Coordinates of C-alpha atoms in Angstrom, one line a residue:
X1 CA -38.4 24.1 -17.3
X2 CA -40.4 22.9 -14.7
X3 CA -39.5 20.7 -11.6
X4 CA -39.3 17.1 -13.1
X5 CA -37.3 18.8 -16.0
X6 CA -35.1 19.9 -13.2
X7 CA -34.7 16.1 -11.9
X8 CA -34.5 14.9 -15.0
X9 CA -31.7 17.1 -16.4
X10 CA -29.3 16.6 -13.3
X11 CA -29.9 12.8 -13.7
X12 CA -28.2 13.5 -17.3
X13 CA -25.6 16.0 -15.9
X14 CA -22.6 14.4 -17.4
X15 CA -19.6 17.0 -16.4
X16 CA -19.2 20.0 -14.5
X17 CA -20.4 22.5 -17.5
X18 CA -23.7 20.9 -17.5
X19 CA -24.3 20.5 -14.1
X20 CA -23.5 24.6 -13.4
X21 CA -25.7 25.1 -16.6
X22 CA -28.7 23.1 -15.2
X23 CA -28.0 24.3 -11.8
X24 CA -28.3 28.2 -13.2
X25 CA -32.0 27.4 -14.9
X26 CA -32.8 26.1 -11.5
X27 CA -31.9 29.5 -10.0
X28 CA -33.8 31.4 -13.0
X29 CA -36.9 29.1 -12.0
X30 CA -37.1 30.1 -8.3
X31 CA -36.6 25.9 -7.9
X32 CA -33.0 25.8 -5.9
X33 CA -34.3 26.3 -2.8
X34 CA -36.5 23.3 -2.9
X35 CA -34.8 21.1 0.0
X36 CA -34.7 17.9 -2.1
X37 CA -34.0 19.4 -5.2
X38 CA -31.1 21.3 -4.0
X39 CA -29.7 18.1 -2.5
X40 CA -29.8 16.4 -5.6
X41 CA -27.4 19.8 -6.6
X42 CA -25.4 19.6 -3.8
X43 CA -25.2 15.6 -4.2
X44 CA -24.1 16.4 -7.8
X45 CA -21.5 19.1 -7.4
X46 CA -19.8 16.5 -4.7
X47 CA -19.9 13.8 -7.1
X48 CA -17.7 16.0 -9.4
X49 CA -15.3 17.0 -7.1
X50 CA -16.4 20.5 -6.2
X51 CA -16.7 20.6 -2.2
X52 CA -17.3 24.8 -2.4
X53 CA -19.7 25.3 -4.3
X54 CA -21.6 22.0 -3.0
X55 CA -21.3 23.5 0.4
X56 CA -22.2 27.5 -1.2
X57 CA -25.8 25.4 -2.0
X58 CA -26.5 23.7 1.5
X59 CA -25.7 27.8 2.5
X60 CA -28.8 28.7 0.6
X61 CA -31.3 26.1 2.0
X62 CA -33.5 27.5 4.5
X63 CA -34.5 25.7 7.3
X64 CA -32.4 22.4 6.1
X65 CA -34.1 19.2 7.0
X66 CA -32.0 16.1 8.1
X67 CA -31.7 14.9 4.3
X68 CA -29.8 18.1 3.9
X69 CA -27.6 17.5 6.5
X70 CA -26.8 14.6 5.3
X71 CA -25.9 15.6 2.2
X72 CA -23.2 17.8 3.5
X73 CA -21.9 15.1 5.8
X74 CA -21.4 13.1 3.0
X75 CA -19.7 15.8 1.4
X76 CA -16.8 16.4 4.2
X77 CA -16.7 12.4 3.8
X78 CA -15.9 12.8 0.3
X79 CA -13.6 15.2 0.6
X80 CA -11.9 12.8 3.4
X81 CA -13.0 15.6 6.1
X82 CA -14.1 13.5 8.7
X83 CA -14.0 16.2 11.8
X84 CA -15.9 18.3 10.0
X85 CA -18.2 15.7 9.0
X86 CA -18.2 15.0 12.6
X87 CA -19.0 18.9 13.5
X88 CA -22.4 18.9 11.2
X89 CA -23.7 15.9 12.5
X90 CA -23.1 17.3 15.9
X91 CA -24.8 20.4 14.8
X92 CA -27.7 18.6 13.7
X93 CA -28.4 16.6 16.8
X94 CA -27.9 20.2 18.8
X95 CA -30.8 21.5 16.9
X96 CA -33.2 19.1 17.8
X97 CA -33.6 16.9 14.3
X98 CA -33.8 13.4 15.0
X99 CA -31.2 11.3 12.6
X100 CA -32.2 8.8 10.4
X101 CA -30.1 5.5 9.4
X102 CA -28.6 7.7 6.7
X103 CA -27.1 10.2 8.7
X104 CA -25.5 7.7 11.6
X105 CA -23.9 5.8 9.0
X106 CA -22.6 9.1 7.8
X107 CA -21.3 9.8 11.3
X108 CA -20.3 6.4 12.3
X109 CA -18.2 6.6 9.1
X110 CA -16.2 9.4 10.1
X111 CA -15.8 8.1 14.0
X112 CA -14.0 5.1 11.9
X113 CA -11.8 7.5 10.1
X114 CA -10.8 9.5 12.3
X115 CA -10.6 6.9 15.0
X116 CA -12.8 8.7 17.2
X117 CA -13.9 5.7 19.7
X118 CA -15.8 8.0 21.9
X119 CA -17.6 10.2 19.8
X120 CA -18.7 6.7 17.7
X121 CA -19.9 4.5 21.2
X122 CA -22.2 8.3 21.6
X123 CA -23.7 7.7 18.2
X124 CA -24.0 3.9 18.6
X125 CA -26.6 4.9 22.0
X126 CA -28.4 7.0 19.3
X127 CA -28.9 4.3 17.2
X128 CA -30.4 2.4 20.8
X129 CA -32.6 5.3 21.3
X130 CA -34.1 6.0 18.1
X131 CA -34.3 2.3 17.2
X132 CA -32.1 2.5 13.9
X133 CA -30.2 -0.7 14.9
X134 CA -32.5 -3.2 12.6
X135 CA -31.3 -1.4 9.8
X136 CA -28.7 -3.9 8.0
X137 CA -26.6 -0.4 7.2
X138 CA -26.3 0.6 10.5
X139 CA -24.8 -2.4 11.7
X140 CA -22.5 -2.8 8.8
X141 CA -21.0 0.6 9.8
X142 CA -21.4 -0.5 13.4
X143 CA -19.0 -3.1 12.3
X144 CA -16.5 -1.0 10.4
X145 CA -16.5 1.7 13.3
X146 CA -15.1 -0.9 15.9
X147 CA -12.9 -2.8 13.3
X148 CA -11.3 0.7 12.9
X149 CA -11.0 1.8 16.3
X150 CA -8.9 -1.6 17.1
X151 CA -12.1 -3.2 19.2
X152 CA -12.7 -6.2 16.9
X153 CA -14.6 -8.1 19.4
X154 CA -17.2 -5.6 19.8
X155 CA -17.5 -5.2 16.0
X156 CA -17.9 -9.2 16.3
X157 CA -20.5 -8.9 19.1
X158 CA -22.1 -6.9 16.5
X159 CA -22.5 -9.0 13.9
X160 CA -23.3 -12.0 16.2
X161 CA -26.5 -9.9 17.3
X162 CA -27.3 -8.6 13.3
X163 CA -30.5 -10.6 12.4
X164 CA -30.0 -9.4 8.8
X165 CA -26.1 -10.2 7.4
X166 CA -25.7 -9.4 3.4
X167 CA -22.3 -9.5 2.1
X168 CA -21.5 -6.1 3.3
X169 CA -21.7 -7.5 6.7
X170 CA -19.7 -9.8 6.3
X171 CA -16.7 -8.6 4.0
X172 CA -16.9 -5.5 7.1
X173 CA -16.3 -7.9 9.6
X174 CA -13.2 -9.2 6.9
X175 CA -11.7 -5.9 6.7
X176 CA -11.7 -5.6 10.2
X177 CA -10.1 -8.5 11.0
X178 CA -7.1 -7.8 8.8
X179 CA -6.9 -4.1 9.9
X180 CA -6.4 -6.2 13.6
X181 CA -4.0 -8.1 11.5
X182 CA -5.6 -11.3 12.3
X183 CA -5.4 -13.4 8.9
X184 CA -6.3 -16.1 10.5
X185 CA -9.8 -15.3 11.5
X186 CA -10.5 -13.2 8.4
X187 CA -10.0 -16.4 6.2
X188 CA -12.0 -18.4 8.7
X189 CA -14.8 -16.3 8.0
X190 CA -14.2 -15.7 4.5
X191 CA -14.6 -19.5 3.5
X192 CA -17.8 -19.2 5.7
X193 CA -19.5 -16.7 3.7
X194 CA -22.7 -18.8 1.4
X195 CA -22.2 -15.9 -1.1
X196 CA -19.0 -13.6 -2.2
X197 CA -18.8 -10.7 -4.2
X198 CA -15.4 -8.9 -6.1
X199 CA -15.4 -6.6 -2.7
X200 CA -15.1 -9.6 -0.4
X201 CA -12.8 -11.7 -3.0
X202 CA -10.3 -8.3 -3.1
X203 CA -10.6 -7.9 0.3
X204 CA -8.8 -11.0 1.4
X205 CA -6.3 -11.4 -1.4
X206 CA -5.2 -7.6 -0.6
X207 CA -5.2 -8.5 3.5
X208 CA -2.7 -11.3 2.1
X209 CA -0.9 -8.8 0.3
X210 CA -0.2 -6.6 2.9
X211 CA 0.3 -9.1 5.6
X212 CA 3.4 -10.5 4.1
X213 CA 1.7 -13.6 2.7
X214 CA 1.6 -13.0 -1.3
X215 CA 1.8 -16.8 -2.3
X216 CA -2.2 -17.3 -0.1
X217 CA -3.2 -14.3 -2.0
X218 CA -2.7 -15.4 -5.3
X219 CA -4.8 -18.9 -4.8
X220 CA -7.4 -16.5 -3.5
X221 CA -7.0 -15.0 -6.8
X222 CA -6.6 -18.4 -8.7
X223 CA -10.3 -19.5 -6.6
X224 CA -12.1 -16.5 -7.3
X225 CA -11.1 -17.0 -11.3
X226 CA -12.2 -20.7 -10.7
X227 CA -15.7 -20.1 -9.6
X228 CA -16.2 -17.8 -12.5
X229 CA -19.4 -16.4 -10.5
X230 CA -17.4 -12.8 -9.6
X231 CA -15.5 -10.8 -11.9
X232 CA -12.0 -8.9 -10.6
X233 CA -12.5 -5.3 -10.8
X234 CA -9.4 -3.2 -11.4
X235 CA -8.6 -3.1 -8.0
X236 CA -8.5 -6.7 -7.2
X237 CA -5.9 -7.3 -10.2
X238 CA -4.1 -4.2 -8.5
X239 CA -3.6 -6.6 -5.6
X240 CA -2.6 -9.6 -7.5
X241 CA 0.0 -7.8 -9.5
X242 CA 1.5 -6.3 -6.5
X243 CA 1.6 -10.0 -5.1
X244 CA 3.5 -11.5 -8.1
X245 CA 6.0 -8.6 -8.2
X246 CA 6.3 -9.4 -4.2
X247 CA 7.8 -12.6 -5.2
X248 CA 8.5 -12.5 -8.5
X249 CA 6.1 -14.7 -10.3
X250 CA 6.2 -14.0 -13.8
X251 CA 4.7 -16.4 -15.5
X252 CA 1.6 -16.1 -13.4
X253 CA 1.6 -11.8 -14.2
X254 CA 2.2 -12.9 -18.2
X255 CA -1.3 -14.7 -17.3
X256 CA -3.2 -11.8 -15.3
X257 CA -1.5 -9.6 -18.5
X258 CA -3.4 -11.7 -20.7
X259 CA -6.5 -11.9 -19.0
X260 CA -6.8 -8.4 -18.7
X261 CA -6.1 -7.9 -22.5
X262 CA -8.8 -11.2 -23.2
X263 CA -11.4 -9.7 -21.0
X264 CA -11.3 -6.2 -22.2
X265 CA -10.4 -4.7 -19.0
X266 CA -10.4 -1.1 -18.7
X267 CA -7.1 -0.3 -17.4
X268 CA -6.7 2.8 -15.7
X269 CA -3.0 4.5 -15.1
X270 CA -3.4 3.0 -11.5
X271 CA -3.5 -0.7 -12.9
X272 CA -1.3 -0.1 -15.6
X273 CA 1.4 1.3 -13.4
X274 CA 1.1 -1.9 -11.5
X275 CA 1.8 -4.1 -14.2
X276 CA 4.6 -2.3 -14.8
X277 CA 6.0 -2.2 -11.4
X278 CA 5.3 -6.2 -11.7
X279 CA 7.2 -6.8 -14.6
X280 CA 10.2 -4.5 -13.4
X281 CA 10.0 -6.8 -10.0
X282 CA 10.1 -10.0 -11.9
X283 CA 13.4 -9.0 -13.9
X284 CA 11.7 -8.2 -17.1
X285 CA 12.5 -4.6 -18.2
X286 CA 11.4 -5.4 -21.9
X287 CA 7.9 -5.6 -21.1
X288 CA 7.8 -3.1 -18.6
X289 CA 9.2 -0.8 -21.1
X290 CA 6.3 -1.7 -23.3
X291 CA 3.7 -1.4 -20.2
X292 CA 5.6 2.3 -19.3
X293 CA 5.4 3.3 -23.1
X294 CA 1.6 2.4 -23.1
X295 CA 0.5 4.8 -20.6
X296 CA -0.7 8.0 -22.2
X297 CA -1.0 10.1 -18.8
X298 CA 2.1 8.9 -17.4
X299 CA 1.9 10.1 -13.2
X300 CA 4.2 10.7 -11.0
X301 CA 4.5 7.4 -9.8
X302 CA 4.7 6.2 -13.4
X303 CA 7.6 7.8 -14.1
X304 CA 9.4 6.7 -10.7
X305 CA 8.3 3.2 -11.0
X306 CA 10.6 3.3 -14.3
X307 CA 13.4 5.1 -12.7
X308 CA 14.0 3.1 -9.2
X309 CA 13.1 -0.6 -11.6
X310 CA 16.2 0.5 -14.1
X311 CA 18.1 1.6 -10.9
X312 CA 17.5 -1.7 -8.8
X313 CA 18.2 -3.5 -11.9
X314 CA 21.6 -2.0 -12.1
X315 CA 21.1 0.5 -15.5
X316 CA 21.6 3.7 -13.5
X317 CA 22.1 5.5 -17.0
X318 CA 18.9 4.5 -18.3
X319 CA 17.3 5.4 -14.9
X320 CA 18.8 8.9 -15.2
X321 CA 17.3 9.0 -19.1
X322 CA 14.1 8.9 -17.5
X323 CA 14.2 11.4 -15.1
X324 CA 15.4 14.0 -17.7
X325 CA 12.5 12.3 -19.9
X326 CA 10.3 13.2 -16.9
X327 CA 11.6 17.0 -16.6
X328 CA 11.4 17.2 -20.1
X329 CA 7.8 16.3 -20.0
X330 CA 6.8 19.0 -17.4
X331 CA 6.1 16.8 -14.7
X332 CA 7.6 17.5 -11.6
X333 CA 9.6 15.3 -9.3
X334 CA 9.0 14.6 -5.7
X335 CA 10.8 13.3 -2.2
X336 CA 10.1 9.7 -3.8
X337 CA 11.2 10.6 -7.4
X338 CA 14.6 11.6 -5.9
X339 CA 15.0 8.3 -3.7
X340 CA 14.5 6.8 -6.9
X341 CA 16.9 9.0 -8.6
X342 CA 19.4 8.8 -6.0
X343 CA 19.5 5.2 -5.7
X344 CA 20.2 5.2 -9.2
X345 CA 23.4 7.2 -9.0
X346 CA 24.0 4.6 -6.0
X347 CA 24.3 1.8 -8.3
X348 CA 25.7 2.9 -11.0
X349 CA 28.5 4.9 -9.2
X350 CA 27.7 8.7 -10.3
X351 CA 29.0 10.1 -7.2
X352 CA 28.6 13.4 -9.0
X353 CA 25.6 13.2 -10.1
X354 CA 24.4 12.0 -7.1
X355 CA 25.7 14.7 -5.1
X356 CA 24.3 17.7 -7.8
X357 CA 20.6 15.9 -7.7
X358 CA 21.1 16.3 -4.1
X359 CA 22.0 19.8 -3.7
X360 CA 19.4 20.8 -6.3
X361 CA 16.6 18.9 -4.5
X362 CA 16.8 21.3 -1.7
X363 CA 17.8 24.3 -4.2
X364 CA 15.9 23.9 -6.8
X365 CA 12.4 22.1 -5.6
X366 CA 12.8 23.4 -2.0
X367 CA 12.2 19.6 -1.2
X368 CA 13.8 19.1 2.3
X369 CA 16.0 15.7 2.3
X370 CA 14.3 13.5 4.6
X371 CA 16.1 9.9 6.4
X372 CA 15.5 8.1 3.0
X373 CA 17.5 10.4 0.7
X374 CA 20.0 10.7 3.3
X375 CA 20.2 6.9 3.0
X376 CA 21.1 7.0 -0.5
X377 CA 23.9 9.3 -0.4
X378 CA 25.7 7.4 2.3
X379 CA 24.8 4.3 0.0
X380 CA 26.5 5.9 -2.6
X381 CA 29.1 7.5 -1.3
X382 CA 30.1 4.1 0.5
X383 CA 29.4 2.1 -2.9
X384 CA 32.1 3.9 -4.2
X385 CA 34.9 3.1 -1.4
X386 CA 34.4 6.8 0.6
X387 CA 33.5 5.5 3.9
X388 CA 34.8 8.5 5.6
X389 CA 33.0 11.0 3.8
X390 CA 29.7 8.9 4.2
X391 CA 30.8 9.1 7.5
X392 CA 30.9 13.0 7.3
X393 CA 27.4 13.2 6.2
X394 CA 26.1 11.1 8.6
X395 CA 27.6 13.6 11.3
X396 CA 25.7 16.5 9.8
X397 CA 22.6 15.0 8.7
X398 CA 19.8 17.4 9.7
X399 CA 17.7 14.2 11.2
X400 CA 18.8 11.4 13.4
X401 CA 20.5 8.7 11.8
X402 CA 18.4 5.6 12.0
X403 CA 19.4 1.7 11.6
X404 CA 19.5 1.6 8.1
X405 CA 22.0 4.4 7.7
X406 CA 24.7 2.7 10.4
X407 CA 23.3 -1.0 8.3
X408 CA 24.3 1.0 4.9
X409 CA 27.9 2.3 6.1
X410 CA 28.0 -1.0 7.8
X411 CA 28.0 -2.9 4.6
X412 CA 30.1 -0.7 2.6
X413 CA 32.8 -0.8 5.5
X414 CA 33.2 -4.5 5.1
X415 CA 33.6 -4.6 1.7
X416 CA 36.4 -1.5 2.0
X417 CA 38.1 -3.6 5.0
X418 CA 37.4 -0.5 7.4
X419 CA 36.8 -2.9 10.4
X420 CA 37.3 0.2 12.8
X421 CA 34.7 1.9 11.7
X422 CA 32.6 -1.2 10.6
X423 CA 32.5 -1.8 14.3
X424 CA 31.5 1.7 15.3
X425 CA 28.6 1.9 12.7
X426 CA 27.3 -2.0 13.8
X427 CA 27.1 -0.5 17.1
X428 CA 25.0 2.1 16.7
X429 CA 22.7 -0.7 15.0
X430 CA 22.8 -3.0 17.9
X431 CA 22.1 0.3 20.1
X432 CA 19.2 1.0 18.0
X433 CA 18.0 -2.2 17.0
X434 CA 19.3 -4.8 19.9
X435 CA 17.3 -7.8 18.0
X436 CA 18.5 -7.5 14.3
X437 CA 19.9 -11.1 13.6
X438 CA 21.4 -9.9 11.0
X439 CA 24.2 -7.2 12.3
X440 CA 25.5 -9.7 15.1
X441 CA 25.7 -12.6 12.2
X442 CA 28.4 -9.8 10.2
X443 CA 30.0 -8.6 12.8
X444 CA 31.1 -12.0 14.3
X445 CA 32.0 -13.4 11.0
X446 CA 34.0 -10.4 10.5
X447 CA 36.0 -10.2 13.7
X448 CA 36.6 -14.1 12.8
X449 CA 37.9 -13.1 9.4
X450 CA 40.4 -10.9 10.8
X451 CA 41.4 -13.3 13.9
X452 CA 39.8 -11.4 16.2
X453 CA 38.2 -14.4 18.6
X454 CA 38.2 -12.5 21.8
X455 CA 35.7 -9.7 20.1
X456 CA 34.0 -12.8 18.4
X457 CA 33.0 -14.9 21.2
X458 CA 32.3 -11.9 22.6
X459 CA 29.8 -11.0 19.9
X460 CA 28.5 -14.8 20.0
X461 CA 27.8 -14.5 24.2
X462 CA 25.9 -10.9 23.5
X463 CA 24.0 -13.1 20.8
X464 CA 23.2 -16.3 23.4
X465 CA 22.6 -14.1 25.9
X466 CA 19.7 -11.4 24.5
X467 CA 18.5 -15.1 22.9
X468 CA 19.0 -13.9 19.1
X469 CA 18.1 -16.4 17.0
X470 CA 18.9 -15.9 13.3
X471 CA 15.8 -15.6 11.0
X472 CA 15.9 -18.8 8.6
X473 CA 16.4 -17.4 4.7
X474 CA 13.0 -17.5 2.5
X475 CA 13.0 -17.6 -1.3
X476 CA 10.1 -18.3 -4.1
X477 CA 10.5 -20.4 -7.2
X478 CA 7.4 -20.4 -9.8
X479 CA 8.0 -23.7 -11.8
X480 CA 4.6 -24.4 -14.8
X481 CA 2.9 -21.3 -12.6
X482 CA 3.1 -22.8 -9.5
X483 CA 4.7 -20.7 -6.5
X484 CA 6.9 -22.8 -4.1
X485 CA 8.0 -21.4 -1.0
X486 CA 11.3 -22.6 0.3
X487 CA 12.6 -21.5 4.3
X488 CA 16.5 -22.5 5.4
X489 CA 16.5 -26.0 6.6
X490 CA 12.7 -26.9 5.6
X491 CA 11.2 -29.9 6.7
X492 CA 8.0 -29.5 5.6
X493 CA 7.6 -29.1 2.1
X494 CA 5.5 -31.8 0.6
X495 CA 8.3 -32.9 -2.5
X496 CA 11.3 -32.3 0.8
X497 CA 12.2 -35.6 -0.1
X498 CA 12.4 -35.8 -4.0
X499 CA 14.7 -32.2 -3.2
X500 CA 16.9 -33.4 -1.0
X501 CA 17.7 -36.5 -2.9
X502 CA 18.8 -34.3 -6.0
X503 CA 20.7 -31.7 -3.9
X504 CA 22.5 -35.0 -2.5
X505 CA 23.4 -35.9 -5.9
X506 CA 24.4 -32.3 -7.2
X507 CA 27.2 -32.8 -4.3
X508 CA 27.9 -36.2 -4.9
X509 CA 28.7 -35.1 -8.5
X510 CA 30.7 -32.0 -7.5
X511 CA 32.8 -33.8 -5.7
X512 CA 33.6 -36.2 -8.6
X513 CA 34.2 -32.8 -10.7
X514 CA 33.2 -29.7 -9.5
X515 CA 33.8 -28.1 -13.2
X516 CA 31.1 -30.6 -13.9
X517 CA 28.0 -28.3 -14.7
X518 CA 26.1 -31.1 -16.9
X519 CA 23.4 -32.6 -14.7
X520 CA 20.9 -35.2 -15.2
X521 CA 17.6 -34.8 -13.7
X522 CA 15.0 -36.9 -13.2

């Protein structure tokens, strides 16, 4: 085997086995310590997800050059190390080698990770000095430093000064945006872009997403399928599905179902579990049965997607199947398999099952209960009309009760008619959370239930004078694949008046007979 064999064969290298075979002829040769032959190695052993013996053949490099040292920086990168990743680039500067574009993108990339400001502005007056800034790369992770260090306007004052901008630079300039959670801006520049690609078309639908705005992020989705010019990868349908299970919209997952099956998709367990959490979202355990029962290499999240979907649903039972279904299979549960579990036994009232699954969760798979867990049990225990011992527990809970604890004894209090200790546990909430609407809104209406107007109008003063405004209700309707949006007392929608006239009539016609359920409409 000579040299180009040696290139050649890691090129074709196409699992672990035939990479250590290929790397052990190139020992037998005397070829491994070529510098950009064991880079290729090293490259290759990364690439398959083994960071020690990658790092056992940068060890054997004499005298590494700067493409060396870039290898291994973008092995700690891999590995999500970025100190270390940090450290060698450090180390390289400190002996004297002069970095290339390569390696300050390497090093810029791990300032953003690790949100190391400082150390990034130090590499940014390299770039100055060694004249890497024409370099469209650079910039790019110029960009995506700032955006993660919180200084957007820099990153901006970037790309303003970039004579080169490819997509890259723009969909970097995207990200950062939303990480600053400006939506705004990122869409401004989004619809400025002359050319997209799937990264810059998942990019915004996911900053939707995760800023709370799921109906914007499916017309992203419905524009990019419009064009035709990009297609979604497995990640962008990822994002959509988690914005129709955010509000529901089935009809519109049924479609991305069927694309997906039309298009030949490949769908990985990460896709497929969210379809499945979509159709468990949107109220339709059939087919998420079906989506579950599809997955050959169920994960853990697989399985506790199932559980918490039957247990929201209300089938606790069916919920607690599936965990023994999940035992059974060998996998083993973790701190948010037993939320899941827990809140199953919540809702369907297995107070002792509950309580076992809770004791064995520290016994058994020495899993400490955290705040969440803790949660569930007084959720449970007050579901089932024992307020005091859900009081009990919250007394000798290992960590600090928070809001939603006191919000959870809060509610099952009310419904028990413990207005003594109702007002103890809202509170504690009004002690931690002064500006939830929502507490002041319960505890006035129950004081007024009871007759109590002094500690009403009390509650109603505190309320007008910390200036708490209750939050106006939001719900979503998908009507023919369309998402509406709907807020308490809405002016604004564009069909306001066509609603309102038929909500007039509804009440007209209750009036007349309010066992009248037969209704005309229009």
């Amino acid at each position: 085997m000579n040299r180009n064999n040696c290139h050649f064969l890691l090129q074709r290298c196409r699992n672990i086995e035939q990479l250590k075979q290929t790397h052990a002829q190139a020992i037998t040769q005397g070829f491994h310590h070529l510098q950009h032959l064991a880079c290729k190695i090293l490259n290759s052993y990364t690439k398959f997800n083994k960071p020690i013996e990658a790092y056992n053949v940068f060890n054997q490099i004499q005298n590494p050059d700067i493409i060396s040292w870039t290898s291994l920086i973008s092995l700690y990168l891999y590995i999500d190390r970025p100190f270390e990743a940090l450290s060698v680039f450090s180390k390289l500067t400190f002996l004297g080698l002069k970095p290339d574009s390569f390696s300050v993108v390497g090093a810029l990339s791990a300032c953003g990770r690790s949100e190391n400001l400082g150390h990034g502005k130090t590499v940014h007056g390299m770039i100055y000095r060694h004249e890497l800034g024409s370099d469209s790369i650079v910039g790019n992770a110029l960009i995506d430093m700032y955006s993660r260090n919180g200084e957007i306007k820099v990153a901006q004052l970037v790309f303003r000064e970039m004579d080169v901008k490819d997509v890259v630079t723009w969909t970097s300039l995207i990200h950062g945006f939303i990480k600053c959670n400006n939506l705004n801006s990122a869409r401004k520049l989004f619809d400025k872009m002359s050319q997209r690609n799937s990264i810059s078309w998942t990019a915004m639908i996911t900053g939707y997403i995760q800023g709370g705005k799921p109906i914007q992020a499916l017309e992203i989705f419905q524009k990019m399928k419009s064009e035709g010019n990009d297609i979604p990868t497995a990640i962008t349908i990822v994002a959509v599905l988690s914005g129709c299970a955010d509000i529901g919209a089935l009809d519109l997952g049924q479609s991305i179902h069927g694309y997906i099956i039309k298009t030949y998709l490949n769908l990985d367990v990460t896709t497929k579990n969210a379809l499945m959490d979509m159709y468990l979202k949107s109220g339709s355990l059939e087919n998420a049965e079906k989506a579950f029962e599809e997955i050959l290499r169920k994960d853990k999240f697989s399985w506790t997607t199932m559980i918490l979907g039957f247990a929201v649903h209300g089938n606790g039972n069916r919920a607690i199947q599936i965990f023994s279904e999940m035992l059974d299979s060998g996998e083993s549960p973790n701190e948010v398999t037993f939320v899941a579990v827990l809140s199953a036994c919540s809702h369907a009232g297995l107070v002792d099952e509950g309580q076992r699954w809770f004791k064995r969760m520290r016994e058994t798979y020495v899993l400490e209960p955290k705040i969440e867990h803790y949660g569930c049990m007084v959720d449970l225990l007050g579901r089932s009309g024992l307020v005091e011992e859900a009081k009990d527990l919250i007394e000798k809970m290992q960590v600090e009760p928070d809001a939603v604890i006191w919000r959870s004894l809060l509610s099952s209090c009310l419904v028990c008619g413990n207005l003594e200790l109702a007002k103890m546990a809202g509170e504690k909430i009004i002690e931690l959370e002064p500006d939830d609407d929502g507490v002041y809104v319960l505890l006035w209406n129950m004081y007024c239930s009871e007759n109590r107007w002094e500690e009403a109008l009390k509650m109603r003063k505190m309320m007008r004078d910390r200036r708490i405004k209750k939050k106006p209700g939001c719900s979503w309707i998908e009507v023919n694949s369309v998402v509406h949006e709907f807020l308490a007392e809405d002016k604004m929608h564009s069909s306001r008046e066509q609603i309102y006239s038929v909500l007039e009539r509804i009440a007209e016609q209750m009036k007349i007979d309010p066992c009248l359920f037969e209704f005309e409409f229009d």
